[in-house]
Short mmCIF file of C-alpha atoms and ligand atoms in Angstrom, two decimals:
data_model
loop_
_atom_site.label_atom_id
_atom_site.label_comp_id
_atom_site.label_asym_id
_atom_site.label_seq_id
_atom_site.Cartn_x
_atom_site.Cartn_y
_atom_site.Cartn_z
CA UNK B 218 -40.43 91.92 15.10
CA UNK B 219 -41.74 88.48 13.75
CA UNK B 220 -45.31 87.81 14.13
CA UNK B 221 -47.08 84.68 15.31
CA UNK B 222 -50.75 84.10 14.37
CA UNK B 223 -52.82 81.55 16.39
CA UNK B 224 -56.22 80.79 15.40
CA UNK B 225 -58.33 79.42 18.10
CA UNK B 226 -58.42 79.67 22.00
CA UNK B 227 -58.80 75.92 23.42
CA UNK B 228 -56.19 72.99 24.38
CA UNK B 229 -53.49 73.32 21.29
CA UNK B 230 -54.25 77.33 20.60
CA UNK B 231 -53.27 78.23 24.18
CA UNK B 232 -50.60 75.65 24.78
CA UNK B 233 -49.39 76.67 21.28
CA UNK B 234 -49.35 80.53 22.36
CA UNK B 235 -47.57 79.54 25.31
CA UNK B 236 -44.75 77.57 24.14
CA UNK B 237 -44.29 80.09 21.24
CA UNK B 238 -44.04 82.42 24.29
CA UNK B 239 -41.46 80.54 26.26
CA UNK B 240 -38.96 80.65 23.13
CA UNK B 241 -39.18 84.65 22.73
CA UNK B 242 -35.63 85.94 22.78
CA UNK B 243 -34.30 89.26 23.22
CA UNK B 244 -34.79 90.08 19.54
CA UNK B 245 -38.85 89.59 20.79
CA UNK B 246 -41.62 87.87 18.80
CA UNK B 247 -44.88 89.19 18.58
CA UNK B 248 -47.80 86.77 19.12
CA UNK B 249 -51.29 87.49 18.28
CA UNK B 250 -54.47 84.90 19.48
CA UNK B 251 -57.53 85.02 17.57
CA UNK B 252 -60.41 84.02 19.48
CA UNK B 253 -64.20 85.12 19.35
CA UNK B 254 -64.55 84.38 23.23
CA UNK B 255 -63.35 85.86 26.36
CA UNK B 256 -62.62 82.27 27.81
CA UNK B 257 -61.41 79.03 27.36
CA UNK B 258 -63.87 76.20 27.52
CA UNK B 259 -63.08 73.06 28.61
CA UNK B 260 -64.95 70.59 26.02
CA UNK B 261 -64.28 67.65 28.15
CA UNK B 262 -66.60 68.34 30.80
CA UNK B 263 -69.37 69.96 28.93
CA UNK B 264 -71.42 66.68 30.04
CA UNK B 265 -71.04 67.70 33.72
CA UNK B 266 -74.46 69.45 35.09
CA UNK B 267 -72.69 72.69 35.46
CA UNK B 268 -70.75 73.46 32.47
CA UNK B 269 -70.02 77.31 33.35
CA UNK B 270 -67.67 75.70 35.80
CA UNK B 271 -65.48 74.49 33.13
CA UNK B 272 -64.21 77.56 31.38
CA UNK B 273 -60.77 79.54 32.18
CA UNK B 274 -60.61 83.35 31.45
CA UNK B 275 -58.36 83.93 28.96
CA UNK B 276 -56.85 86.84 30.07
CA UNK B 277 -55.80 84.72 33.01
CA UNK B 278 -53.97 82.87 30.48
CA UNK B 279 -52.30 85.24 28.07
CA UNK B 280 -51.89 88.53 29.76
CA UNK B 281 -48.90 87.13 31.99
CA UNK B 282 -47.17 86.08 29.11
CA UNK B 283 -47.77 88.88 26.82
CA UNK B 284 -50.05 87.31 24.33
CA UNK B 285 -52.19 89.71 22.28
CA UNK B 286 -55.83 88.45 22.41
CA UNK B 287 -57.85 89.26 19.30
CA UNK B 288 -61.32 89.16 20.24
CA UNK B 289 -62.77 87.94 16.79
CA UNK B 290 -63.98 84.83 14.31
CA UNK B 291 -61.15 84.12 11.93
CA UNK B 292 -63.20 84.28 8.66
CA UNK B 293 -60.41 83.80 5.93
CA UNK B 294 -56.83 82.93 5.67
CA UNK B 295 -55.08 83.96 2.43
CA UNK B 296 -52.14 81.57 2.84
CA UNK B 297 -50.69 83.44 -0.34
CA UNK B 298 -50.41 86.55 1.38
CA UNK B 299 -49.73 85.32 4.81
CA UNK B 300 -53.14 87.28 5.99
CA UNK B 301 -55.92 85.93 8.33
CA UNK B 302 -58.91 88.52 8.08
CA UNK B 303 -61.06 88.68 11.29
CA UNK B 304 -63.24 91.06 12.68
CA UNK B 305 -63.18 93.49 9.85
CA UNK B 306 -59.18 93.47 9.83
CA UNK B 307 -56.58 91.86 7.76
CA UNK B 308 -53.42 90.32 10.31
CA UNK B 309 -50.75 89.37 8.40
CA UNK B 310 -48.49 86.80 10.00
CA UNK B 311 -44.73 85.14 9.49
CA UNK B 312 -46.28 81.94 10.88
CA UNK B 313 -49.70 80.87 11.57
CA UNK B 314 -50.62 77.59 13.94
CA UNK B 315 -54.69 76.91 13.20
CA UNK B 316 -55.94 75.28 16.08
CA UNK B 317 -59.72 75.86 15.46
CA UNK B 318 -60.75 72.61 16.84
CA UNK B 319 -63.83 70.30 15.65
CA UNK B 320 -67.60 70.67 15.72
CA UNK B 321 -70.26 68.38 16.06
CA UNK B 322 -71.67 66.89 12.69
CA UNK B 323 -75.77 67.51 12.98
CA UNK B 324 -77.70 65.32 11.26
CA UNK B 325 -80.50 66.46 8.63
CA UNK B 326 -83.60 64.56 10.12
CA UNK B 327 -86.96 66.07 10.67
CA UNK B 328 -86.72 68.23 13.74
CA UNK B 329 -83.08 68.16 13.98
CA UNK B 330 -83.55 71.84 15.40
CA UNK B 331 -84.95 70.62 18.73
CA UNK B 332 -82.11 68.08 19.50
CA UNK B 333 -79.68 69.04 22.30
CA UNK B 334 -75.85 68.75 22.33
CA UNK B 335 -72.98 69.23 24.72
CA UNK B 336 -70.67 69.82 22.07
CA UNK B 337 -70.05 73.73 22.74
CA UNK B 338 -70.44 75.74 26.00
CA UNK B 339 -74.02 77.50 24.65
CA UNK B 340 -75.27 73.78 23.73
CA UNK B 341 -74.31 72.38 27.33
CA UNK B 342 -75.75 75.35 29.10
CA UNK B 343 -79.17 75.06 26.95
CA UNK B 344 -79.37 71.43 27.91
CA UNK B 345 -78.50 71.93 31.40
CA UNK B 346 -80.82 75.17 31.94
CA UNK B 347 -83.41 73.18 30.30
CA UNK B 348 -83.35 70.12 32.45
CA UNK B 349 -82.82 71.86 35.64
CA UNK B 350 -85.66 71.77 38.38
CA UNK B 351 -87.13 68.80 36.30
CA UNK B 352 -88.34 66.03 38.42
CA UNK B 353 -88.15 62.65 36.65
CA UNK B 354 -87.74 63.76 33.32
CA UNK B 355 -86.59 61.55 30.17
CA UNK B 356 -83.46 61.87 28.37
CA UNK B 357 -82.94 60.45 24.85
CA UNK B 358 -79.60 60.26 24.24
CA UNK B 359 -78.14 59.60 20.79
CA UNK B 360 -74.90 57.73 20.09
CA UNK B 361 -73.28 55.20 22.65
CA UNK B 362 -69.72 56.69 22.17
CA UNK B 363 -67.44 58.60 24.54
CA UNK B 364 -69.88 61.31 24.95
CA UNK B 365 -72.90 59.81 24.54
CA UNK B 366 -71.78 57.62 27.50
CA UNK B 367 -70.83 60.49 29.41
CA UNK B 368 -73.59 62.39 28.73
CA UNK B 369 -76.13 59.00 29.71
CA UNK B 370 -74.20 58.00 32.91
CA UNK B 371 -74.39 61.47 34.20
CA UNK B 372 -78.23 61.92 33.78
CA UNK B 373 -79.08 58.84 35.11
CA UNK B 374 -78.29 59.97 38.21
CA UNK B 375 -81.11 62.55 37.48
CA UNK B 376 -83.98 61.05 35.37
CA UNK B 377 -84.78 58.50 33.11
CA UNK B 378 -82.52 58.16 30.22
CA UNK B 379 -82.63 55.89 26.71
CA UNK B 380 -79.39 55.09 24.91
CA UNK B 381 -79.15 55.09 21.24
CA UNK B 382 -76.98 53.21 18.74
CA UNK B 383 -77.11 52.19 15.13
CA UNK B 384 -74.10 49.51 16.17
CA UNK B 385 -75.29 46.45 18.12
CA UNK B 386 -72.79 47.31 20.64
CA UNK B 387 -72.31 50.06 23.32
CA UNK B 388 -68.66 51.92 22.47
CA UNK B 389 -68.37 50.75 19.22
CA UNK B 390 -65.04 52.53 18.96
CA UNK B 391 -63.75 51.78 22.12
CA UNK B 392 -62.96 48.01 20.96
CA UNK B 393 -64.17 44.74 23.35
CA UNK B 394 -61.95 45.37 26.41
CA UNK B 395 -63.85 47.88 28.27
CA UNK B 396 -67.45 47.05 26.75
CA UNK B 397 -67.97 44.43 30.16
CA UNK B 398 -67.61 47.33 32.31
CA UNK B 399 -69.48 49.81 30.64
CA UNK B 400 -72.36 47.64 30.08
CA UNK B 401 -72.27 46.70 33.93
CA UNK B 402 -72.19 50.50 34.49
CA UNK B 403 -75.26 51.27 32.54
CA UNK B 404 -77.07 47.93 33.82
CA UNK B 405 -76.25 49.64 37.44
CA UNK B 406 -77.83 52.62 36.35
CA UNK B 407 -80.67 51.93 34.82
CA UNK B 408 -79.67 53.34 31.51
CA UNK B 409 -82.34 51.91 28.46
CA UNK B 410 -80.35 50.65 25.89
CA UNK B 411 -81.93 50.93 22.19
CA UNK B 412 -79.22 49.18 19.91
CA UNK B 413 -79.09 48.22 16.31
CA UNK B 414 -81.49 52.08 16.21
CA UNK B 415 -81.10 55.01 14.49
CA UNK B 416 -83.20 58.08 14.60
CA UNK B 417 -85.33 58.95 12.41
CA UNK B 418 -87.06 62.38 13.70
CA UNK B 419 -87.50 64.38 16.95
CA UNK B 420 -90.80 66.04 17.92
CA UNK B 421 -91.61 68.73 20.13
CA UNK B 422 -92.40 65.97 22.97
CA UNK B 423 -89.93 63.31 21.81
CA UNK B 424 -87.88 60.86 19.33
CA UNK B 425 -88.85 58.72 16.60
CA UNK B 426 -86.80 55.85 16.08
CA UNK B 427 -86.09 53.32 13.23
CA UNK B 428 -88.97 50.83 13.03
CA UNK B 429 -91.34 53.97 14.09
CA UNK B 430 -90.64 53.25 18.11
CA UNK B 431 -91.78 57.01 19.66
CA UNK B 432 -90.53 57.47 22.64
CA UNK B 433 -91.72 60.54 24.89
CA UNK B 434 -88.91 62.53 26.03
CA UNK B 435 -87.94 65.86 27.62
CA UNK B 436 -84.66 66.11 25.72
CA UNK B 437 -83.18 64.65 22.88
CA UNK B 438 -79.36 64.77 22.71
CA UNK B 439 -77.47 64.08 20.05
CA UNK B 440 -73.37 63.02 20.27
CA UNK B 441 -72.50 61.31 17.19
CA UNK B 442 -69.81 62.34 15.28
CA UNK B 443 -67.62 65.38 15.39
CA UNK B 444 -65.33 66.76 11.98
CA UNK B 445 -62.20 69.41 11.78
CA UNK B 446 -63.31 72.94 11.91
CA UNK B 447 -64.16 74.23 8.05
CA UNK B 448 -61.36 76.79 8.08
CA UNK B 449 -59.15 74.13 7.22
CA UNK B 450 -60.60 73.89 4.08
CA UNK B 451 -58.76 77.05 3.19
CA UNK B 452 -55.29 75.62 3.38
CA UNK B 453 -54.41 73.87 -0.29
CA UNK B 454 -53.12 70.63 1.76
CA UNK B 455 -54.60 67.40 2.06
CA UNK B 456 -56.85 66.41 4.43
CA UNK B 457 -58.34 63.34 5.97
CA UNK B 458 -61.90 61.85 6.35
CA UNK B 459 -62.44 63.74 9.34
CA UNK B 460 -61.18 67.32 7.42
CA UNK B 461 -58.33 67.08 9.31
CA UNK B 462 -54.95 68.71 8.01
CA UNK B 463 -52.24 66.38 7.56
CA UNK B 464 -49.18 67.63 9.31
CA UNK B 465 -45.41 66.30 10.24
CA UNK B 466 -43.85 65.61 13.24
CA UNK B 467 -43.04 69.02 13.70
CA UNK B 468 -46.83 70.23 13.05
CA UNK B 469 -45.96 71.45 9.93
CA UNK B 470 -48.72 71.29 7.23
CA UNK B 471 -47.56 70.73 3.79
CA UNK B 472 -48.48 73.05 1.67
CA UNK B 473 -46.50 75.73 -1.00
CA UNK B 474 -45.57 78.58 1.75
CA UNK B 475 -43.99 76.55 4.48
CA UNK B 476 -45.43 78.64 7.21
CA UNK B 477 -48.40 76.91 8.44
CA UNK B 478 -48.37 74.70 11.19
CA UNK B 479 -51.93 73.09 12.79
CA UNK B 480 -52.69 71.35 16.38
CA UNK B 481 -55.72 69.49 18.05
CA UNK B 482 -58.73 68.46 16.24
CA UNK B 483 -58.23 70.20 13.06
CA UNK B 484 -54.87 67.98 12.50
CA UNK B 485 -53.83 64.49 11.55
CA UNK B 486 -50.62 63.37 12.96
CA UNK B 487 -49.09 60.27 12.53
CA UNK B 488 -46.86 58.49 15.42
CA UNK B 489 -46.71 55.79 17.58
CA UNK B 490 -46.49 53.16 14.91
CA UNK B 491 -48.46 54.55 12.48
CA UNK B 492 -51.53 55.65 14.71
CA UNK B 493 -53.03 58.81 13.95
CA UNK B 494 -53.69 61.37 16.94
CA UNK B 495 -57.43 60.95 18.29
CA UNK B 496 -59.26 64.29 18.23
CA UNK B 497 -58.72 65.02 21.83
CA UNK B 498 -57.33 67.32 24.60
CA UNK B 499 -55.40 64.58 25.33
CA UNK B 500 -53.46 64.95 22.25
CA UNK B 501 -54.53 68.64 21.46
CA UNK B 502 -52.49 69.85 24.58
CA UNK B 503 -48.92 68.78 22.82
CA UNK B 504 -49.73 68.91 19.79
CA UNK B 505 -50.41 72.82 20.54
CA UNK B 506 -46.97 72.61 22.70
CA UNK B 507 -45.03 71.50 19.76
CA UNK B 508 -47.02 73.74 17.29
CA UNK B 509 -45.92 76.84 19.08
CA UNK B 510 -42.44 75.88 19.53
CA UNK B 511 -42.22 75.02 16.14
CA UNK B 512 -43.34 78.10 14.82
CA UNK B 513 -41.04 80.25 16.99
CA UNK B 514 -37.94 78.47 16.39
CA UNK B 515 -38.64 78.54 12.46
CA UNK B 516 -38.69 82.07 13.41
CA UNK B 517 -35.61 82.21 15.57
CA UNK B 518 -33.30 79.90 13.98
CA UNK B 519 -33.66 77.20 16.55
CA UNK B 520 -33.91 73.33 16.35
CA UNK B 521 -37.14 71.78 16.05
CA UNK B 522 -38.49 69.80 18.20
CA UNK B 523 -40.50 66.29 17.81
CA UNK B 524 -43.99 65.70 18.55
CA UNK B 525 -43.63 62.54 21.52
CA UNK B 526 -46.75 62.71 23.40
CA UNK B 527 -46.96 60.60 26.64
CA UNK B 528 -48.65 56.93 25.76
CA UNK B 529 -52.23 57.22 25.11
CA UNK B 530 -54.76 56.21 27.65
CA UNK B 531 -58.42 56.65 27.99
CA UNK B 532 -60.74 57.75 31.33
CA UNK B 533 -64.60 57.71 31.02
CA UNK B 534 -66.63 58.95 33.66
CA UNK B 535 -69.60 56.60 34.53
CA UNK B 536 -71.47 58.41 36.73
CA UNK B 537 -72.18 57.57 40.00
CA UNK B 538 -71.04 54.03 38.75
CA UNK B 539 -67.43 55.32 38.58
CA UNK B 540 -65.26 55.66 35.92
CA UNK B 541 -62.96 53.71 33.64
CA UNK B 542 -59.11 54.03 33.03
CA UNK B 543 -57.80 52.32 30.13
CA UNK B 544 -54.14 52.15 28.88
CA UNK B 545 -52.77 51.56 25.05
CA UNK B 546 -54.54 51.62 22.02
CA UNK B 547 -56.68 48.33 22.85
CA UNK B 548 -57.97 49.94 25.85
CA UNK B 549 -56.79 47.59 28.10
CA UNK B 550 -58.91 48.44 31.64
CA UNK B 551 -56.25 49.40 33.95
CA UNK B 552 -58.96 51.12 36.53
CA UNK B 553 -62.48 50.56 37.17
CA UNK B 554 -65.29 52.08 39.86
CA UNK B 555 -64.51 54.30 42.35
CA UNK B 556 -60.46 54.24 41.35
CA UNK B 557 -61.32 55.29 37.76
CA UNK B 558 -63.40 58.21 38.54
CA UNK B 559 -60.39 59.37 40.92
CA UNK B 560 -57.89 59.30 38.03
CA UNK B 561 -61.05 60.94 35.53
CA UNK B 562 -61.17 63.49 38.45
CA UNK B 563 -57.30 64.15 38.69
CA UNK B 564 -57.46 64.18 34.81
CA UNK B 565 -60.07 66.73 34.53
CA UNK B 566 -58.31 68.96 37.02
CA UNK B 567 -55.10 68.72 35.61
CA UNK B 568 -56.40 69.94 31.67
CA UNK B 569 -56.75 73.31 32.89
CA UNK B 570 -53.48 75.52 32.28
CA UNK B 571 -52.59 77.54 35.77
CA UNK B 572 -54.27 81.11 35.92
CA UNK B 573 -52.04 84.29 36.70
CA UNK B 574 -49.20 82.19 36.80
CA UNK B 575 -46.82 82.67 34.00
CA UNK B 576 -43.92 80.78 35.04
CA UNK B 577 -45.56 77.95 35.89
CA UNK B 578 -47.65 78.19 32.06
CA UNK B 579 -44.09 78.85 30.71
CA UNK B 580 -43.06 75.79 32.50
CA UNK B 581 -45.59 73.45 31.63
CA UNK B 582 -45.24 74.82 27.85
CA UNK B 583 -41.89 73.31 27.68
CA UNK B 584 -42.97 69.43 28.80
CA UNK B 585 -45.07 68.09 25.66
CA UNK B 586 -44.85 64.63 27.42
CA UNK B 587 -46.68 64.50 30.57
CA UNK B 588 -47.33 60.89 31.72
CA UNK B 589 -50.17 60.22 34.16
CA UNK B 590 -49.19 58.77 36.95
CA UNK B 591 -51.37 55.66 37.23
C1 FAD C 292 -68.44 66.43 25.84
C2 FAD C 292 -67.21 66.35 24.99
C3 FAD C 292 -66.34 65.43 26.00
C4 FAD C 292 -64.99 65.09 25.82
N1 FAD C 292 -64.25 64.34 26.97
C5 FAD C 292 -62.71 64.03 26.64
C6 FAD C 292 -62.11 63.72 27.37
O1 FAD C 292 -62.39 62.98 28.20
N2 FAD C 292 -60.56 63.24 26.58
C7 FAD C 292 -60.02 64.04 25.98
O2 FAD C 292 -59.14 63.96 25.56
N3 FAD C 292 -60.58 64.67 24.87
C8 FAD C 292 -62.06 64.89 25.29
N4 FAD C 292 -63.40 65.81 24.27
C9 FAD C 292 -62.38 66.02 22.91
C10 FAD C 292 -61.75 67.25 23.36
O3 FAD C 292 -62.60 68.35 23.94
C11 FAD C 292 -61.36 68.16 22.09
O4 FAD C 292 -60.64 67.26 21.70
C12 FAD C 292 -59.90 69.16 22.37
O5 FAD C 292 -61.14 70.29 23.18
C13 FAD C 292 -59.59 69.73 21.12
O6 FAD C 292 -58.93 70.46 21.34
P1 FAD C 292 -58.78 71.96 20.38
O7 FAD C 292 -57.84 72.86 21.19
O8 FAD C 292 -58.23 71.60 19.04
O9 FAD C 292 -60.25 72.51 19.96
P2 FAD C 292 -61.28 73.24 20.80
O10 FAD C 292 -60.74 72.97 22.11
O11 FAD C 292 -62.51 73.00 20.20
O12 FAD C 292 -60.85 74.67 20.82
C14 FAD C 292 -61.26 75.18 19.87
C15 FAD C 292 -61.33 76.81 19.50
O13 FAD C 292 -61.28 77.59 18.78
C16 FAD C 292 -61.98 78.66 18.42
N5 FAD C 292 -62.32 78.80 17.29
C17 FAD C 292 -63.24 77.70 16.61
N6 FAD C 292 -63.23 78.32 15.31
C18 FAD C 292 -62.79 79.53 15.44
C19 FAD C 292 -62.64 80.29 14.31
N7 FAD C 292 -63.07 80.96 12.74
N8 FAD C 292 -61.88 81.61 14.42
C20 FAD C 292 -61.60 81.78 15.63
N9 FAD C 292 -61.33 81.06 16.55
C21 FAD C 292 -62.09 79.86 16.70
C22 FAD C 292 -63.18 78.18 19.25
O14 FAD C 292 -63.78 79.30 19.95
C23 FAD C 292 -62.08 77.26 20.47
O15 FAD C 292 -61.58 78.49 21.29
C24 FAD C 292 -64.29 65.87 24.76
C25 FAD C 292 -64.94 66.55 23.75
C26 FAD C 292 -66.73 66.96 24.19
C27 FAD C 292 -67.34 67.75 23.39
#
């Protein structure tokens, strides 16, 4: 039986597995998903006060669609021999989908080991446990981008928050359109801004900023910058500045074997008049569906599917100040405040794949373009 191996149990990996399983015919298709944990972690919710609520058991997703879960870290990919080395085993494949996501780039500064983060479940748990029950804590959040803003506004409801960024503006990569709304929310929540300022060192009792300013803090949270998982370096193909493998509109990587697909934060697909996908679950999900479908279609002699995601939107949680929902690449604000928050909560429910429901999971796997009805 032909064998599809998927590495990664996040948005891209799970949806790739479901999309491949959906194409299984009478001849059969063997599908293995390699991931180290028992649960899919909903990373966009790691800024919440209780991150453990943002996980989904992989068994409830994979068992109903008869996808095998190999609980291990993939250590090496041998593209020439079509094998993945994981947990002391060499697993052969006919088609591979690499979906190992991204990880936070940690700074090499004094005391960096003391930094907190919300990049992984372990990191988010550590921060939540550290702050739980502390009255009137002070947190320094480094990075006023998407993640830093969500962390800062969430923590602002519970303690003093100082938001630091090297840029002179908040949300430097979000563009000018949403900025007035963000500034207003930060002001209302009492978040203190230190813009045009870098983090120089972390100490047990706080942060040292550029210029030598010391801020006494219970936690210093690093949120700035993610990079594709380093397994991408084992595929002999072009990578972009974020370490992502270039893929075509079928999510296939241009490498000699022709048997490797990539999806999610490890892959850079160009679409929509020359835009590259964002490292977001919004794109990881349709990329996973496209990659899984095409890996299976390739083996079963079926036509491939083009990557065609829903129009680009952004939805930012601003804690007690509501939320912000923007449309298009210029991020024009469509909804803010309470309405923006409602859309965020609607999206956060929808990003979770259905558990113990093979019919619905397979049906959704066949729908790459799922627009947000707002
Ligand atoms: C705090 C935060 C807030 C975010 N907010 C948003 C948001 O509002 N909207 C949005 O669209 N996106 C958001 N994102 C980004 C989004 O979470 C990612 O883009 C998305 O998770 C990428 O999906 P993925 O499947 O590519 O990777 P991941 O979800 O990271 O999954 C990767 C999987 O691969 C596994 N893996 C890694 N290495 C190996 C290995 N060697 N062997 C086997 N398995 C491996 C991991 O265990 C995991 O199961 C946010 C991210 C963070 C951290």
